[in-house]
Each structure stands twice: as C-alpha cells, then as structure tokens.
Short mmCIF file of C-alpha atoms in Angstrom, two decimals:
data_model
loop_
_atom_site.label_atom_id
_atom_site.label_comp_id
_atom_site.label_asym_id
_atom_site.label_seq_id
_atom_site.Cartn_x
_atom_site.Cartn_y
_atom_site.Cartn_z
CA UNK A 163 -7.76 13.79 7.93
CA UNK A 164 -4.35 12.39 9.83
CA UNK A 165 -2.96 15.60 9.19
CA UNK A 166 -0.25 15.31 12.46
CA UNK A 167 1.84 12.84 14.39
CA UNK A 168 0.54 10.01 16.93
CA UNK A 169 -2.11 7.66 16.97
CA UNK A 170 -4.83 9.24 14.97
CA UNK A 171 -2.06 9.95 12.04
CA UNK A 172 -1.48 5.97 12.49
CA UNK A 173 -4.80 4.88 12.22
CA UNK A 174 -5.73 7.83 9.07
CA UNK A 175 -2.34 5.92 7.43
CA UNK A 176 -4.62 2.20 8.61
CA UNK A 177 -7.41 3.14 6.90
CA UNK A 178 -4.78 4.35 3.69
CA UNK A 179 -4.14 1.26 3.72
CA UNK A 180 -7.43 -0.82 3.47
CA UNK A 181 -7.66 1.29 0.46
CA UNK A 182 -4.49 0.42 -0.87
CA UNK A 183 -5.64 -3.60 -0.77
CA UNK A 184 -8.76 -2.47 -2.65
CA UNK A 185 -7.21 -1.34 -5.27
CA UNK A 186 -5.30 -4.57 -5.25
CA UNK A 187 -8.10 -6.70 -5.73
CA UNK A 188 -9.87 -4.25 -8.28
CA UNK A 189 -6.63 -4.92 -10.49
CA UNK A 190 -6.10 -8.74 -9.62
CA UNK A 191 -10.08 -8.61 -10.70
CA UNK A 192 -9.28 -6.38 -13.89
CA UNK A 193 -6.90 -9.41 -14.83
CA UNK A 194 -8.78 -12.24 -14.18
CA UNK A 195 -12.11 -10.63 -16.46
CA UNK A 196 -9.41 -10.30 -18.89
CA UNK A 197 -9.89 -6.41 -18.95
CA UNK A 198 -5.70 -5.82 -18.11
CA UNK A 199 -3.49 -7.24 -19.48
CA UNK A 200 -0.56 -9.20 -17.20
CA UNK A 201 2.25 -6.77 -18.68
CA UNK A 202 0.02 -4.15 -17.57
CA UNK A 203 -0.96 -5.21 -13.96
CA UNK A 204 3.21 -6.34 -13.06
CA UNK A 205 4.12 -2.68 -12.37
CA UNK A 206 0.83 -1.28 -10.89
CA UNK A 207 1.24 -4.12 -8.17
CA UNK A 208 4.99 -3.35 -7.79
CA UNK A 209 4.14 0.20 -7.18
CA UNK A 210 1.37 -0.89 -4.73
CA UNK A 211 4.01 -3.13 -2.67
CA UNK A 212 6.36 -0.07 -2.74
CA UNK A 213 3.86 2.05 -1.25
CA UNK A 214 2.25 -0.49 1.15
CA UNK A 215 5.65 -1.26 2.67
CA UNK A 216 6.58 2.90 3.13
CA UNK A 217 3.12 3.13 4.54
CA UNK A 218 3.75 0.14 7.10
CA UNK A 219 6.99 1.68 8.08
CA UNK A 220 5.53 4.99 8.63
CA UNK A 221 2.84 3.32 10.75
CA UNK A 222 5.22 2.05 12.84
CA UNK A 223 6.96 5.44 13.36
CA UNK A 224 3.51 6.76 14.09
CA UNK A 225 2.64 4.09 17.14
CA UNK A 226 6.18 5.29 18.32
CA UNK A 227 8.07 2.39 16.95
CA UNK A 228 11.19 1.63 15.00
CA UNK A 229 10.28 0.75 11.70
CA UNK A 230 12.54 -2.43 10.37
CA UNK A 231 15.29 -1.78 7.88
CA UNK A 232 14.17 -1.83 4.36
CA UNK A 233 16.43 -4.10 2.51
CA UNK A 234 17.92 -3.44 -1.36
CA UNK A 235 15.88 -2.55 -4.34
#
C-alpha cells in the first residue's frame, strides 16, 4: 500500500493518518479510565504531533504542493 509518489501515495499517507487520531483517542481514553498515567501520555502525544505534522507536510508534497515551513523545535 502507497508504495510510490502522487495521489494514491497521498491518500495511503490520509488514511495513515485517521490511524494516527485513533491512537490519539485510545491514549486520551487510557488517561481518562485512569489506566496512564499523565507523565506517561505527555510524550506519546508529543511524538504523535511530531509525526502528524511530517505526515501533513508530506501530504502536501504528494498532491504536488509546497508544504509550509516547519518552525523551531
């Protein structure tokens, strides 16, 4: 799957990222049953925002775009 450039790379890297939000509510729903702890959950979801905004960028690329600048750290 999305193995290649263009569109159907773009929409493989779409569907990457529905994934990536479900994750994202699995952990905001790990925290609120109280089965991860906040100190826990900080750096998974700064590691999903990471990857979310390099997959946005990409996806952009992809549909033949110029992805924005990425600001500092």
């Amino acid at each position: 799957h999305g193995h290649g450039r263009g569109k159907a790379c773009a929409q493989f890297c779409r569907h990457a990222m529905g994934s990536l939000n479900e994750v994202r509510t699995q952990l905001l729903l790990c925290l609120r049953l109280g089965l991860l702890p906040d100190e826990r959950l900080r750096p998974l979801l700064e590691d999903l925002d990471a990857l979310g905004g390099r997959l946005r960028r990409f996806i952009v690329m992809q549909d033949g775009g110029t992805p924005p600048q990425q600001g500092p750290p």
